[in-house]
């Protein structure tokens, strides 16, 4: 995307963009939801599982306001807090909401505006809070559903194997007494991208819940894409990263899975320089020109959320072609090689990630991290714009 020298994009302030920005494409998200559903529909005979679209971390950095209209065909959305659930309701989402880290004592959690509401229960204290809230209360139409989370191999949250059956019994008693609509079983895999480990986690969970009735919600993006037939045997799947067009599987880009990237990071060239042989570029002179070279300074740095520690050889796209990053990324700028980009100059925008030619997965590899960290790391000074608005 290359705006003219005086072109402005539509922004609430009607101001021109003068730095990095994120372009979010809702049509890509709708496409990805369709692709993921199709993998489930073909995985197992009978009714395919229902689909939670995961919107935590402000929809993986894309902005809930951009994403929610694109996932109208999802069966529910998953968020972390009651405040995020309220935000979705205010935006008109009427289907179920799964709160993955609920504070049961939060007054917002009692609001009927959140119904139908699903709660992930991760500890005995939450069960006790539900029991105290139910004491002496006459029940009517109940729209709260409890998902009991097993700690599994991840051990970041959830009930241990020794405590699981007792917690399940207590929640089932609340449901039988009319204080919950039901109780289900939930697991967050520790190694869903590795087939042998995934199979072991699935089997261990199956043994744990044998004889305990209830819906099952275990499958995430990686599990769905790695083994859709098994994922299709469950009742609900949760997909976050793949919904946004990013592969959770090592060595595979989203495009190879039929997904489309939903976020593109772009920034303008704000200055041009011609360096002579031996000149240094960036802090500590980690790069020196071996000959005269034309470079561009791009208004994007680690204060925008672009990674500072990058492997040598990483690049951006200038005019759709690779342009190597020279030297270290600074807080507000980075330098790129424009020697073979005669057509690119001051005011042109370069792409830092988010196209088929430069997927965010590749930048994450250069940075020694994962794509989800990059998507969620973009800072508040980087505007999120709906694709096609500029």
Short mmCIF file of C-alpha atoms in Angstrom, two decimals:
data_model
loop_
_atom_site.label_atom_id
_atom_site.label_comp_id
_atom_site.label_asym_id
_atom_site.label_seq_id
_atom_site.Cartn_x
_atom_site.Cartn_y
_atom_site.Cartn_z
CA UNK A 1 0.00 0.00 0.00
CA UNK A 2 1.54 3.33 -1.00
CA UNK A 3 -0.29 6.57 -0.26
CA UNK A 4 0.51 9.71 -2.19
CA UNK A 5 2.75 12.28 -0.54
CA UNK A 6 -0.20 14.27 0.76
CA UNK A 7 -2.71 11.44 1.13
CA UNK A 8 -4.54 10.90 4.40
CA UNK A 9 -6.26 7.74 5.57
CA UNK A 10 -9.59 7.83 7.32
CA UNK A 11 -8.97 8.18 11.06
CA UNK A 12 -11.20 9.47 13.83
CA UNK A 13 -9.00 12.57 14.07
CA UNK A 14 -8.99 13.12 10.29
CA UNK A 15 -5.22 13.43 10.63
CA UNK A 16 -2.63 12.03 8.27
CA UNK A 17 -0.76 8.94 9.35
CA UNK A 18 2.84 9.78 10.14
CA UNK A 19 4.01 6.50 11.63
CA UNK A 20 3.40 2.80 11.77
CA UNK A 21 -0.15 1.48 11.56
CA UNK A 22 -1.93 -1.85 11.50
CA UNK A 23 -4.40 -2.70 8.78
CA UNK A 24 -6.99 -5.28 9.90
CA UNK A 25 -8.91 -7.21 7.26
CA UNK A 26 -12.22 -8.60 8.62
CA UNK A 27 -12.85 -10.49 5.38
CA UNK A 28 -9.73 -12.56 6.07
CA UNK A 29 -11.06 -13.47 9.51
CA UNK A 30 -14.40 -14.53 8.03
CA UNK A 31 -12.52 -16.64 5.48
CA UNK A 32 -10.39 -18.29 8.17
CA UNK A 33 -13.45 -19.13 10.26
CA UNK A 34 -14.96 -20.83 7.22
CA UNK A 35 -11.75 -22.82 6.60
CA UNK A 36 -11.54 -24.00 10.21
CA UNK A 37 -15.20 -24.98 10.29
CA UNK A 38 -14.75 -26.95 7.08
CA UNK A 39 -11.90 -28.93 8.63
CA UNK A 40 -14.19 -29.88 11.51
CA UNK A 41 -17.17 -30.68 9.32
CA UNK A 42 -15.10 -33.16 7.33
CA UNK A 43 -13.39 -34.67 10.34
CA UNK A 44 -16.10 -36.87 11.80
CA UNK A 45 -19.61 -38.01 10.86
CA UNK A 46 -22.47 -36.33 12.63
CA UNK A 47 -22.86 -32.85 14.02
CA UNK A 48 -19.55 -30.94 14.06
CA UNK A 49 -18.52 -29.24 17.28
CA UNK A 50 -19.48 -25.68 18.06
CA UNK A 51 -16.89 -22.96 17.68
CA UNK A 52 -15.51 -20.48 20.22
CA UNK A 53 -13.76 -17.55 18.52
CA UNK A 54 -11.08 -16.46 20.98
CA UNK A 55 -10.93 -12.68 21.42
CA UNK A 56 -8.56 -12.39 24.38
CA UNK A 57 -5.77 -9.78 24.27
CA UNK A 58 -8.08 -7.46 22.30
CA UNK A 59 -8.59 -10.12 19.65
CA UNK A 60 -4.87 -10.94 19.47
CA UNK A 61 -4.12 -7.27 18.92
CA UNK A 62 -6.52 -6.86 16.00
CA UNK A 63 -9.15 -4.93 17.97
CA UNK A 64 -12.42 -6.51 19.07
CA UNK A 65 -14.37 -3.82 17.23
CA UNK A 66 -12.82 -4.96 13.93
CA UNK A 67 -13.16 -8.68 14.59
CA UNK A 68 -16.59 -9.13 16.14
CA UNK A 69 -18.59 -8.31 12.96
CA UNK A 70 -16.40 -10.76 11.02
CA UNK A 71 -17.22 -13.78 13.19
CA UNK A 72 -21.01 -13.63 13.10
CA UNK A 73 -21.06 -17.33 12.19
CA UNK A 74 -19.12 -18.40 15.28
CA UNK A 75 -21.19 -20.07 18.00
CA UNK A 76 -19.61 -18.06 20.80
CA UNK A 77 -16.68 -15.85 21.75
CA UNK A 78 -14.06 -16.47 24.42
CA UNK A 79 -12.56 -13.63 26.46
CA UNK A 80 -10.52 -13.38 29.66
CA UNK A 81 -12.55 -11.04 31.89
CA UNK A 82 -16.06 -9.84 32.65
CA UNK A 83 -15.11 -6.40 31.35
CA UNK A 84 -14.25 -7.87 27.97
CA UNK A 85 -17.53 -9.80 28.00
CA UNK A 86 -19.42 -6.58 28.71
CA UNK A 87 -17.61 -4.93 25.83
CA UNK A 88 -18.79 -7.65 23.45
CA UNK A 89 -22.36 -7.33 24.67
CA UNK A 90 -22.29 -3.55 24.20
CA UNK A 91 -21.17 -4.14 20.62
CA UNK A 92 -24.23 -6.32 20.03
CA UNK A 93 -22.91 -9.87 20.48
CA UNK A 94 -25.93 -11.93 21.61
CA UNK A 95 -24.54 -15.48 21.46
CA UNK A 96 -22.70 -17.27 24.32
CA UNK A 97 -19.59 -15.74 25.86
CA UNK A 98 -16.94 -17.85 27.55
CA UNK A 99 -15.04 -16.00 30.30
CA UNK A 100 -11.79 -17.89 30.65
CA UNK A 101 -10.50 -16.29 33.84
CA UNK A 102 -13.59 -15.16 35.74
CA UNK A 103 -13.50 -13.34 39.05
CA UNK A 104 -16.64 -14.87 40.48
CA UNK A 105 -16.85 -12.11 43.11
CA UNK A 106 -16.84 -9.36 40.47
CA UNK A 107 -20.27 -7.63 40.55
CA UNK A 108 -20.19 -7.55 36.76
CA UNK A 109 -20.42 -11.34 36.76
CA UNK A 110 -23.96 -11.19 38.17
CA UNK A 111 -25.27 -8.92 35.42
CA UNK A 112 -28.01 -10.56 33.37
CA UNK A 113 -26.67 -8.58 30.42
CA UNK A 114 -23.90 -11.15 30.10
CA UNK A 115 -26.22 -14.11 29.60
CA UNK A 116 -25.83 -16.62 28.09
CA UNK A 117 -22.55 -16.84 29.97
CA UNK A 118 -20.04 -19.69 30.25
CA UNK A 119 -17.49 -19.69 33.08
CA UNK A 120 -14.16 -21.53 33.19
CA UNK A 121 -13.67 -22.83 36.74
CA UNK A 122 -10.03 -23.33 37.62
CA UNK A 123 -9.89 -23.72 41.42
CA UNK A 124 -11.84 -24.74 44.52
CA UNK A 125 -12.25 -21.11 45.59
CA UNK A 126 -14.37 -20.39 42.54
CA UNK A 127 -16.54 -23.42 43.27
CA UNK A 128 -17.00 -22.19 46.85
CA UNK A 129 -17.97 -18.74 45.61
CA UNK A 130 -20.61 -20.24 43.34
CA UNK A 131 -21.95 -22.29 46.25
CA UNK A 132 -22.14 -19.24 48.51
CA UNK A 133 -23.91 -17.25 45.82
CA UNK A 134 -26.45 -20.05 45.37
CA UNK A 135 -27.22 -20.44 49.07
CA UNK A 136 -30.78 -19.41 49.79
CA UNK A 137 -31.40 -18.20 46.26
CA UNK A 138 -34.51 -19.30 44.41
CA UNK A 139 -33.68 -20.33 40.88
CA UNK A 140 -35.47 -19.32 37.75
CA UNK A 141 -34.16 -19.43 34.22
CA UNK A 142 -30.42 -20.06 34.56
CA UNK A 143 -28.10 -19.08 31.70
CA UNK A 144 -24.75 -19.80 33.35
CA UNK A 145 -22.74 -22.82 32.30
CA UNK A 146 -19.62 -23.98 34.18
CA UNK A 147 -16.59 -25.50 32.48
CA UNK A 148 -14.30 -27.30 34.90
CA UNK A 149 -10.70 -26.92 33.75
CA UNK A 150 -8.20 -29.70 34.33
CA UNK A 151 -4.64 -28.51 35.03
CA UNK A 152 -3.23 -31.14 32.66
CA UNK A 153 0.39 -30.96 31.57
CA UNK A 154 0.35 -27.17 31.35
CA UNK A 155 -0.21 -26.56 35.09
CA UNK A 156 -0.81 -22.84 34.56
CA UNK A 157 -4.39 -23.01 35.79
CA UNK A 158 -6.93 -25.67 36.56
CA UNK A 159 -7.90 -28.37 39.02
CA UNK A 160 -5.52 -31.25 39.70
CA UNK A 161 -6.37 -34.85 38.86
CA UNK A 162 -6.81 -35.63 42.56
CA UNK A 163 -9.32 -32.83 43.07
CA UNK A 164 -11.14 -33.02 39.75
CA UNK A 165 -13.89 -35.52 40.58
CA UNK A 166 -14.87 -33.70 43.80
CA UNK A 167 -15.01 -30.31 42.07
CA UNK A 168 -17.07 -31.83 39.27
CA UNK A 169 -19.52 -33.34 41.79
CA UNK A 170 -20.01 -30.00 43.52
CA UNK A 171 -20.65 -28.17 40.24
CA UNK A 172 -23.01 -30.92 39.12
CA UNK A 173 -24.93 -30.53 42.37
CA UNK A 174 -25.32 -26.81 41.67
CA UNK A 175 -26.60 -27.67 38.21
CA UNK A 176 -29.01 -30.30 39.54
CA UNK A 177 -30.36 -27.72 42.02
CA UNK A 178 -30.97 -25.25 39.21
CA UNK A 179 -28.12 -22.83 39.91
CA UNK A 180 -26.17 -23.70 36.76
CA UNK A 181 -27.32 -24.71 33.31
CA UNK A 182 -24.74 -27.47 33.19
CA UNK A 183 -21.16 -28.56 33.77
CA UNK A 184 -18.58 -29.40 31.12
CA UNK A 185 -14.98 -30.53 30.94
CA UNK A 186 -12.23 -28.22 29.65
CA UNK A 187 -8.52 -28.71 29.01
CA UNK A 188 -5.83 -26.40 27.65
CA UNK A 189 -3.14 -28.50 25.96
CA UNK A 190 0.52 -27.96 26.78
CA UNK A 191 1.84 -29.37 23.46
CA UNK A 192 -0.97 -29.32 20.94
CA UNK A 193 1.42 -28.70 18.05
CA UNK A 194 3.28 -31.99 18.65
CA UNK A 195 1.29 -35.06 17.60
CA UNK A 196 2.68 -37.63 20.10
CA UNK A 197 2.33 -35.28 23.07
CA UNK A 198 -1.14 -34.23 21.92
CA UNK A 199 -2.27 -37.85 21.72
CA UNK A 200 -1.01 -38.50 25.25
CA UNK A 201 -2.78 -35.44 26.65
CA UNK A 202 -6.02 -36.44 24.96
CA UNK A 203 -5.85 -39.96 26.36
CA UNK A 204 -5.02 -38.80 29.89
CA UNK A 205 -7.95 -36.40 29.87
CA UNK A 206 -10.26 -39.09 28.52
CA UNK A 207 -9.31 -41.38 31.39
CA UNK A 208 -9.84 -38.58 33.92
CA UNK A 209 -13.39 -37.77 32.85
CA UNK A 210 -14.52 -41.33 32.10
CA UNK A 211 -17.91 -41.82 33.72
CA UNK A 212 -18.40 -38.08 34.31
CA UNK A 213 -21.14 -36.81 31.96
CA UNK A 214 -20.81 -33.44 30.32
CA UNK A 215 -19.75 -31.58 27.21
CA UNK A 216 -16.07 -31.49 26.28
CA UNK A 217 -13.99 -28.49 25.21
CA UNK A 218 -10.33 -29.30 24.62
CA UNK A 219 -9.34 -28.48 21.05
CA UNK A 220 -7.41 -25.32 20.14
CA UNK A 221 -6.07 -24.07 16.81
CA UNK A 222 -3.05 -26.37 16.75
CA UNK A 223 -5.00 -29.48 17.73
CA UNK A 224 -7.71 -28.75 15.19
CA UNK A 225 -5.22 -28.27 12.36
CA UNK A 226 -2.99 -31.18 13.36
CA UNK A 227 -5.75 -33.74 13.89
CA UNK A 228 -9.15 -32.48 12.82
CA UNK A 229 -10.81 -35.89 13.07
CA UNK A 230 -10.18 -36.12 16.80
CA UNK A 231 -11.03 -32.45 17.31
CA UNK A 232 -14.38 -33.10 15.65
CA UNK A 233 -15.28 -35.64 18.34
CA UNK A 234 -15.59 -32.91 20.98
CA UNK A 235 -18.48 -30.51 21.65
CA UNK A 236 -16.73 -27.14 21.44
CA UNK A 237 -13.41 -26.06 19.92
CA UNK A 238 -11.53 -22.87 20.76
CA UNK A 239 -9.56 -21.12 18.04
CA UNK A 240 -7.50 -17.99 18.49
CA UNK A 241 -4.30 -17.67 16.46
CA UNK A 242 -5.52 -19.56 13.37
CA UNK A 243 -8.64 -17.40 13.23
CA UNK A 244 -6.32 -14.49 12.45
CA UNK A 245 -4.59 -16.35 9.64
CA UNK A 246 -1.49 -17.45 11.54
CA UNK A 247 -0.25 -21.02 11.74
CA UNK A 248 0.31 -22.49 15.22
CA UNK A 249 2.34 -25.33 13.68
CA UNK A 250 6.12 -25.06 13.49
CA UNK A 251 7.58 -24.64 10.02
CA UNK A 252 4.21 -24.00 8.36
CA UNK A 253 2.80 -20.61 7.41
CA UNK A 254 -0.90 -19.86 7.55
CA UNK A 255 -1.13 -19.71 3.77
CA UNK A 256 -0.07 -23.36 3.56
CA UNK A 257 -3.13 -24.20 5.68
CA UNK A 258 -5.49 -22.19 3.49
CA UNK A 259 -5.58 -19.25 5.91
CA UNK A 260 -5.30 -15.54 5.11
CA UNK A 261 -3.39 -13.04 7.29
CA UNK A 262 -5.74 -10.54 8.92
CA UNK A 263 -3.16 -8.02 10.19
CA UNK A 264 -0.62 -6.06 8.17
CA UNK A 265 1.96 -3.77 9.79
CA UNK A 266 3.12 -0.88 7.62
CA UNK A 267 5.16 2.26 8.18
CA UNK A 268 6.47 5.18 6.08
CA UNK A 269 9.95 5.98 4.87
CA UNK A 270 10.67 9.30 6.60
CA UNK A 271 14.21 10.02 5.41
CA UNK A 272 16.73 8.99 2.76
CA UNK A 273 20.51 8.92 3.05
CA UNK A 274 23.38 7.98 0.78
CA UNK A 275 26.24 6.46 2.78
CA UNK A 276 29.82 5.97 1.71
CA UNK A 277 31.82 2.80 2.19
CA UNK A 278 32.66 2.17 5.82
CA UNK A 279 29.81 4.21 7.32
CA UNK A 280 28.01 2.64 10.26
CA UNK A 281 24.25 2.30 10.58
CA UNK A 282 22.41 2.21 13.90
CA UNK A 283 23.51 1.86 17.50
CA UNK A 284 26.96 0.47 18.28
CA UNK A 285 27.84 0.29 14.60
CA UNK A 286 26.85 -3.35 14.29
CA UNK A 287 26.43 -2.80 10.55
CA UNK A 288 28.94 -1.00 8.31
CA UNK A 289 28.52 -0.43 4.62
CA UNK A 290 30.96 -2.27 2.41
CA UNK A 291 30.33 0.26 -0.36
CA UNK A 292 28.29 3.36 -1.08
CA UNK A 293 24.68 2.58 -0.30
CA UNK A 294 21.29 4.29 -0.41
CA UNK A 295 19.24 3.67 2.73
CA UNK A 296 15.79 4.63 3.98
CA UNK A 297 14.74 5.36 7.55
CA UNK A 298 11.37 3.84 8.43
CA UNK A 299 9.18 5.30 11.19
CA UNK A 300 8.79 2.10 13.19
CA UNK A 301 10.73 0.73 16.13
CA UNK A 302 10.46 -1.23 19.32
CA UNK A 303 8.25 1.47 20.87
CA UNK A 304 5.69 0.45 18.26
CA UNK A 305 6.08 -3.21 19.21
CA UNK A 306 8.41 -4.22 16.38
CA UNK A 307 11.04 -6.65 17.73
CA UNK A 308 14.50 -5.27 18.46
CA UNK A 309 16.47 -8.50 18.43
CA UNK A 310 16.42 -9.76 14.87
CA UNK A 311 18.62 -12.18 13.00
CA UNK A 312 20.82 -10.85 10.24
CA UNK A 313 19.08 -11.05 6.90
CA UNK A 314 15.58 -10.07 8.01
CA UNK A 315 13.78 -7.71 5.70
CA UNK A 316 10.69 -5.63 5.01
CA UNK A 317 8.86 -5.28 1.71
CA UNK A 318 9.40 -2.05 -0.22
CA UNK A 319 7.34 -1.86 -3.36
CA UNK A 320 6.48 -5.52 -2.80
CA UNK A 321 10.15 -6.60 -2.90
CA UNK A 322 12.48 -7.55 -0.01
CA UNK A 323 14.53 -4.75 1.49
CA UNK A 324 17.02 -5.81 4.16
CA UNK A 325 17.00 -4.21 7.61
CA UNK A 326 20.41 -2.67 8.32
CA UNK A 327 21.76 -2.49 11.85
CA UNK A 328 19.75 -2.50 15.04
CA UNK A 329 16.13 -1.53 15.34
CA UNK A 330 15.85 1.56 17.55
CA UNK A 331 12.95 2.88 19.61
CA UNK A 332 11.35 4.86 16.78
CA UNK A 333 13.12 3.96 13.55
CA UNK A 334 14.81 1.25 11.57
CA UNK A 335 17.04 1.48 8.51
CA UNK A 336 16.52 -0.45 5.28
CA UNK A 337 18.59 -1.02 2.15
CA UNK A 338 17.15 0.85 -0.85
CA UNK A 339 20.04 0.31 -3.26
CA UNK A 340 17.88 -1.86 -5.52
CA UNK A 341 14.67 0.08 -4.89
CA UNK A 342 15.06 3.13 -7.09
CA UNK A 343 11.29 3.48 -7.29
CA UNK A 344 10.86 3.81 -3.52
CA UNK A 345 11.40 7.09 -1.77
CA UNK A 346 10.29 9.54 0.87
CA UNK A 347 6.71 8.98 2.09
CA UNK A 348 6.37 5.49 0.65
CA UNK A 349 5.05 2.84 3.00
CA UNK A 350 6.87 -0.44 3.58
CA UNK A 351 5.33 -3.66 4.89
CA UNK A 352 6.87 -5.11 8.04
CA UNK A 353 4.64 -8.21 8.26
CA UNK A 354 1.26 -9.59 7.33
CA UNK A 355 1.23 -10.58 3.66
CA UNK A 356 1.64 -13.89 1.86
CA UNK A 357 5.12 -12.73 0.82
CA UNK A 358 6.10 -11.70 4.36
CA UNK A 359 4.01 -13.58 6.93
CA UNK A 360 4.27 -12.67 10.59
CA UNK A 361 5.43 -16.23 11.29
CA UNK A 362 8.66 -15.48 9.39
CA UNK A 363 9.33 -12.28 11.34
CA UNK A 364 8.69 -14.19 14.57
CA UNK A 365 11.36 -16.73 13.59
CA UNK A 366 13.83 -13.91 12.91
CA UNK A 367 13.01 -12.48 16.34
CA UNK A 368 13.25 -15.81 18.17
CA UNK A 369 9.65 -15.69 19.34
CA UNK A 370 6.15 -16.70 18.23
CA UNK A 371 3.73 -14.84 16.01
CA UNK A 372 1.17 -14.37 18.77
CA UNK A 373 3.64 -12.29 20.75
CA UNK A 374 4.22 -9.95 17.81
CA UNK A 375 0.50 -9.56 17.09
CA UNK A 376 -0.27 -8.67 20.70
CA UNK A 377 2.83 -6.51 21.26
CA UNK A 378 1.89 -3.61 18.99
CA UNK A 379 1.67 -0.59 21.30
CA UNK A 380 -1.10 1.93 21.83
CA UNK A 381 0.54 4.50 19.56
CA UNK A 382 -0.02 2.22 16.55
CA UNK A 383 -3.54 2.78 15.17
CA UNK A 384 -5.59 -0.21 14.06
CA UNK A 385 -7.45 0.61 10.87
CA UNK A 386 -9.98 -1.48 9.03
CA UNK A 387 -8.58 -2.56 5.65
CA UNK A 388 -10.03 -0.48 2.85
CA UNK A 389 -10.57 2.61 5.01
CA UNK A 390 -7.54 4.37 3.68
#
